[in-house]
Short mmCIF file of C-alpha atoms in Angstrom, two decimals:
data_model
loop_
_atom_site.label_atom_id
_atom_site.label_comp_id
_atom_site.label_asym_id
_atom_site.label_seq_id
_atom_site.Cartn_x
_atom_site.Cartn_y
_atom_site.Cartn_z
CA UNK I 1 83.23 104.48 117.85
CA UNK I 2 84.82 103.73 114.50
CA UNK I 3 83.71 101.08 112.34
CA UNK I 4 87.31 99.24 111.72
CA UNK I 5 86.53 95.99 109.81
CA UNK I 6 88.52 92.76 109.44
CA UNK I 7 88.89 90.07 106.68
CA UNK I 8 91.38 87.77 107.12
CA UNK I 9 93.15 85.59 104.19
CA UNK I 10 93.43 86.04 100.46
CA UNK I 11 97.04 84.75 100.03
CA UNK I 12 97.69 85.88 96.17
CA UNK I 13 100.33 85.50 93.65
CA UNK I 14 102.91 88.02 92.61
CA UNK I 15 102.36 91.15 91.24
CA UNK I 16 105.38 93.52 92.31
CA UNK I 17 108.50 91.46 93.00
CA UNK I 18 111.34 92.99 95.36
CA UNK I 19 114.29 92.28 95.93
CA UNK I 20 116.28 90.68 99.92
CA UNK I 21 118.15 93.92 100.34
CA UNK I 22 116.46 96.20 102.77
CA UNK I 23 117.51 100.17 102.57
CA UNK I 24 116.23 102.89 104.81
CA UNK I 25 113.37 105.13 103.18
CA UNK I 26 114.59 108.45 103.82
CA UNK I 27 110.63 109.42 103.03
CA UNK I 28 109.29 107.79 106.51
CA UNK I 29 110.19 109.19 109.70
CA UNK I 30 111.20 106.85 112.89
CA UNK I 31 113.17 103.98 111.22
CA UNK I 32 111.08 102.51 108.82
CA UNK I 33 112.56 100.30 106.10
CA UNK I 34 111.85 99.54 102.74
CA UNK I 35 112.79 96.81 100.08
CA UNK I 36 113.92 97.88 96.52
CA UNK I 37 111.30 96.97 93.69
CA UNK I 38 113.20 94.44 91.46
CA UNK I 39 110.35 95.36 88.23
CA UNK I 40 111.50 97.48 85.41
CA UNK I 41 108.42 99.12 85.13
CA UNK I 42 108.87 100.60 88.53
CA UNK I 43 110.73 103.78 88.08
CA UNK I 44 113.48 104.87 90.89
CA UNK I 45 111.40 107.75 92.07
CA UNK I 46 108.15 105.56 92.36
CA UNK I 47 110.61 102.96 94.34
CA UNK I 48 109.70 104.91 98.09
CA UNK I 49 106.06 104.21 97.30
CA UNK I 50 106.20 101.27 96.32
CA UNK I 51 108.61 99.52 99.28
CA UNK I 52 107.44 96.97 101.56
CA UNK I 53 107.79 98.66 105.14
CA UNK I 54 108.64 97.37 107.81
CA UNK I 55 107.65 98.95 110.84
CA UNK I 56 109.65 99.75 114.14
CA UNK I 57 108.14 100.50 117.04
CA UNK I 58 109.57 104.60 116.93
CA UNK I 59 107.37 104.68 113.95
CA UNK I 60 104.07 103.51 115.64
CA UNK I 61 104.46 106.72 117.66
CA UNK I 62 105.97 109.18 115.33
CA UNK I 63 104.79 113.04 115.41
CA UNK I 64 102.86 113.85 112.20
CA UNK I 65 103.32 116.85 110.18
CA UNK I 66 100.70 116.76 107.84
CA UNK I 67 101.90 119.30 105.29
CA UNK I 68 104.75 117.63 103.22
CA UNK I 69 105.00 120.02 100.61
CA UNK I 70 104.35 123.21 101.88
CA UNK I 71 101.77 124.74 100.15
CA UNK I 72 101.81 128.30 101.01
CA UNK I 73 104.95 128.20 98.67
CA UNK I 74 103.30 127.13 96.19
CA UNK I 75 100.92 129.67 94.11
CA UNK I 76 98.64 127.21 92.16
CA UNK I 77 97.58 125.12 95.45
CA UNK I 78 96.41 128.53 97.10
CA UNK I 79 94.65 129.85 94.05
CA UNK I 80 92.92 126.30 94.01
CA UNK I 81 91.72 126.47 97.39
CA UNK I 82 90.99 129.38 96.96
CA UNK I 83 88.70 129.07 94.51
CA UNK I 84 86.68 125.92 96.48
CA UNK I 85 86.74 127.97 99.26
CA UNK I 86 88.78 125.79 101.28
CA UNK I 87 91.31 127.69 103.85
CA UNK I 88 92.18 124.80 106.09
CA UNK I 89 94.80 122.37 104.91
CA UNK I 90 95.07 119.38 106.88
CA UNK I 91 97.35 116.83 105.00
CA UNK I 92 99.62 117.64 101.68
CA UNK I 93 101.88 115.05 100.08
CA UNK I 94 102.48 113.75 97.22
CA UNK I 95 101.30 110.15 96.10
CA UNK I 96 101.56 107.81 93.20
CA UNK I 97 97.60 107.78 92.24
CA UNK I 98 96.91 104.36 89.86
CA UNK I 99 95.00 105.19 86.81
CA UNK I 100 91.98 102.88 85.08
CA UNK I 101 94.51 101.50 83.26
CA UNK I 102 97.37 100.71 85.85
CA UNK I 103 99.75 103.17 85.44
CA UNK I 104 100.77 105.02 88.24
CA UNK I 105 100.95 108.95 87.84
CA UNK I 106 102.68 111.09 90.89
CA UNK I 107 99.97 113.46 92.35
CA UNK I 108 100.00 116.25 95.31
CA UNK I 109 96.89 114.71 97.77
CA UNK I 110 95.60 117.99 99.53
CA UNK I 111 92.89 117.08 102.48
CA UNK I 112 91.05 120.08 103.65
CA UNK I 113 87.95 119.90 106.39
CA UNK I 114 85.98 119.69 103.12
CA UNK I 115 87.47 118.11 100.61
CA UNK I 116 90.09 116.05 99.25
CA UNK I 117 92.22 117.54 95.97
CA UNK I 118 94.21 115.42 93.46
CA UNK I 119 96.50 118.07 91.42
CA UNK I 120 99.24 117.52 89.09
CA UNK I 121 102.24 118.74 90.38
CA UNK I 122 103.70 119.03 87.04
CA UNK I 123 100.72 121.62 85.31
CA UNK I 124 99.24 122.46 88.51
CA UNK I 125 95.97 121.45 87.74
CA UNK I 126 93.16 120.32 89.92
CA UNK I 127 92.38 116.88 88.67
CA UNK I 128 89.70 115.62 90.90
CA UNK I 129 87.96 117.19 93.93
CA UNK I 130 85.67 114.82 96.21
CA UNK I 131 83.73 115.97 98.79
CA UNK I 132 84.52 114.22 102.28
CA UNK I 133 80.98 113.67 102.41
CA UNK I 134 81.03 111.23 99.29
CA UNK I 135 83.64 108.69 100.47
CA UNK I 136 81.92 105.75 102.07
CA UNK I 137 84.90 103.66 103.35
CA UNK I 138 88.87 103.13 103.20
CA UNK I 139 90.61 99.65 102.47
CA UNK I 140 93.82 98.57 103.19
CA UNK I 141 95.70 95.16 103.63
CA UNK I 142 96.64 93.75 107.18
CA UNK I 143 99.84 93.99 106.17
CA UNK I 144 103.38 96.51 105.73
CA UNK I 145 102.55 98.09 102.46
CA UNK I 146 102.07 101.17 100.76
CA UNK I 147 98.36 100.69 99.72
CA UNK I 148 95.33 102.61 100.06
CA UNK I 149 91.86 102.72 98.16
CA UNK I 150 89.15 105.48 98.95
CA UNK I 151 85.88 103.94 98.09
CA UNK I 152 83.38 106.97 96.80
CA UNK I 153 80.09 104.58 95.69
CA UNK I 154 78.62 108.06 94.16
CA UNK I 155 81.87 108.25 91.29
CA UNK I 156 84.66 105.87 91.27
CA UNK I 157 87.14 105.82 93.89
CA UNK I 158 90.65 106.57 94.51
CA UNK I 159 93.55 104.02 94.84
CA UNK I 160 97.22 105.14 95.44
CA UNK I 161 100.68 104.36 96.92
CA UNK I 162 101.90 106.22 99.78
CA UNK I 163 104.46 106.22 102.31
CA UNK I 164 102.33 108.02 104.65
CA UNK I 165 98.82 105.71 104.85
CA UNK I 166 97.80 105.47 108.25
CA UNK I 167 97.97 109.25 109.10
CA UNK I 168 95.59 109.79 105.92
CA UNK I 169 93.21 107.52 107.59
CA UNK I 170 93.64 109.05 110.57
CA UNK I 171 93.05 112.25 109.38
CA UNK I 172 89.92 111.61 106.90
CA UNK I 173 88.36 109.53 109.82
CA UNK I 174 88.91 112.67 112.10
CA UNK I 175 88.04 115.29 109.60
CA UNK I 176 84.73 113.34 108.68
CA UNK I 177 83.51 112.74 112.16
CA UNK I 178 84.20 116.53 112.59
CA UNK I 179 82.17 117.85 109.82
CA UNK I 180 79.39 115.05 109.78
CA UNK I 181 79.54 113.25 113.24
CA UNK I 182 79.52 110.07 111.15
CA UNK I 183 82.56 107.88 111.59
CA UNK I 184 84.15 106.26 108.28
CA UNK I 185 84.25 102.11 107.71
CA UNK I 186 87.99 101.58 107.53
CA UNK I 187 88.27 98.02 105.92
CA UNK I 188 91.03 95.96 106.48
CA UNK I 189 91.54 93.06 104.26
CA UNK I 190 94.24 91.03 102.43
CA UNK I 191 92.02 91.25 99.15
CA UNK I 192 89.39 93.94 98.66
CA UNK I 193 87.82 95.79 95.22
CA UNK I 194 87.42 99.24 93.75
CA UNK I 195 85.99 100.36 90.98
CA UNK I 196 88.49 101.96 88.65
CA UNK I 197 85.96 103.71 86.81
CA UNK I 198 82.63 103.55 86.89
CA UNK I 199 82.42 100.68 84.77
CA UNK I 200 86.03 98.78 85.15
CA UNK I 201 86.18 96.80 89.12
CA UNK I 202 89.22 95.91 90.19
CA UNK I 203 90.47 93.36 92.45
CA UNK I 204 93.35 94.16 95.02
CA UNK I 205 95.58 91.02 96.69
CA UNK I 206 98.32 90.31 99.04
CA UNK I 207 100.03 88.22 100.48
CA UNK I 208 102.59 87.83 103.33
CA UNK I 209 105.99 86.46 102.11
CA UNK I 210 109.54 86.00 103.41
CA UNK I 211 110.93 88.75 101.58
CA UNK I 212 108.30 91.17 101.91
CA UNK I 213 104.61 91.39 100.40
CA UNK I 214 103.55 90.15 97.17
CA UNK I 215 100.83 92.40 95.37
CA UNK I 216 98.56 91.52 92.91
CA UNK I 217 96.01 93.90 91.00
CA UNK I 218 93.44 92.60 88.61
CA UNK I 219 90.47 93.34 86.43
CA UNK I 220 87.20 91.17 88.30
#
């Protein structure tokens, strides 16, 4: 059985404003909404990451797909896999991935049975590579956002926006039991940490509001 942990609270101030106006995110499948980020430094294509959702029940029960960008079209994710060794792809999408210093960079998120892969769609390159056997835990919020941090004690972990979180965590819980028979913590709280770099903790809260959820991220 699954370790899924709750913390309840942590009611924050603002970090990503957005605006009343709910528009349909033609990124999620089964009706989900999203509301438009009112910030300038959020960039229109970083707007379907960064949308509050809000969930109907056709999207609860929505088929996944799992590869998003199909990478057998595309040469440098087959030459990198094929260099790790890895031959089973199990999820491909891309994300925004937040660097130590806040910015958000768009990144293709490859999960094998093995491994996960950050890569620059841009160069191709293979930016990170952590073993499924080094993450210790996954946090996310209670609530409809786009939010996910991959806690790896051994480096420093992985945060990122994506439309598609709770398949990820289905899928690394799955793939991790499968290879390991040991379950990951999946950590849901309205305020949670992860460490940036190996030196540089950050602080993740939110908070429930009438027009959507209000995100802050901080240094601790």
């Amino acid at each position: 059985m699954s370790r899924y942990l709750s913390n309840r609270g942590g009611t924050q101030v603002q970090k990503v404003r957005f605006d009343e106006e709910a528009i349909p995110d033609e990124d999620e499948v089964g009706g989900t909404l999203k509301l438009r980020p009112s910030d300038s430094n959020i960039t229109e294509d970083q707007e379907p990451f960064m949308g509050v959702k809000v969930r109907r029940k056709a999207s609860i029960h929505r088929d996944y797909l799992g590869d998003y960008v199909d990478v057998p079209s595309r040469p440098y994710l087959m030459k990198i896999l094929e260099k790790q060794g890895d031959k089973k792809v199990l999820f491909a999408d891309t994300v925004l991935k937040f660097t130590s210093t806040g910015k958000m960079k768009r990144r293709i998120l490859l999960v094998t049975d093995f491994a996960i892969y950050i890569v620059d769609p841009e160069s191709g390159a293979l930016k990170r590579r952590i073993a499924l056997a080094a993450v210790e835990k996954l946090c996310l919020s209670e609530l409809s956002d786009n939010f996910l941090a991959i806690i790896i004690p051994t480096e420093y972990d992985l945060f990122m926006a994506t439309t598609r979180k709770t398949e990820i965590v289905t899928i690394l819980v799955d793939a991790t039991k499968s290879q390991s028979d040991y379950e990951l913590d999946v950590l849901f709280s309205n305020r949670f940490e992860y460490s940036a770099t190996s030196e540089l903790v950050k602080e993740v809260q939110f908070e429930q509001v009438e027009a959507g959820v209000k995100t802050k991220i901080s240094r601790k």
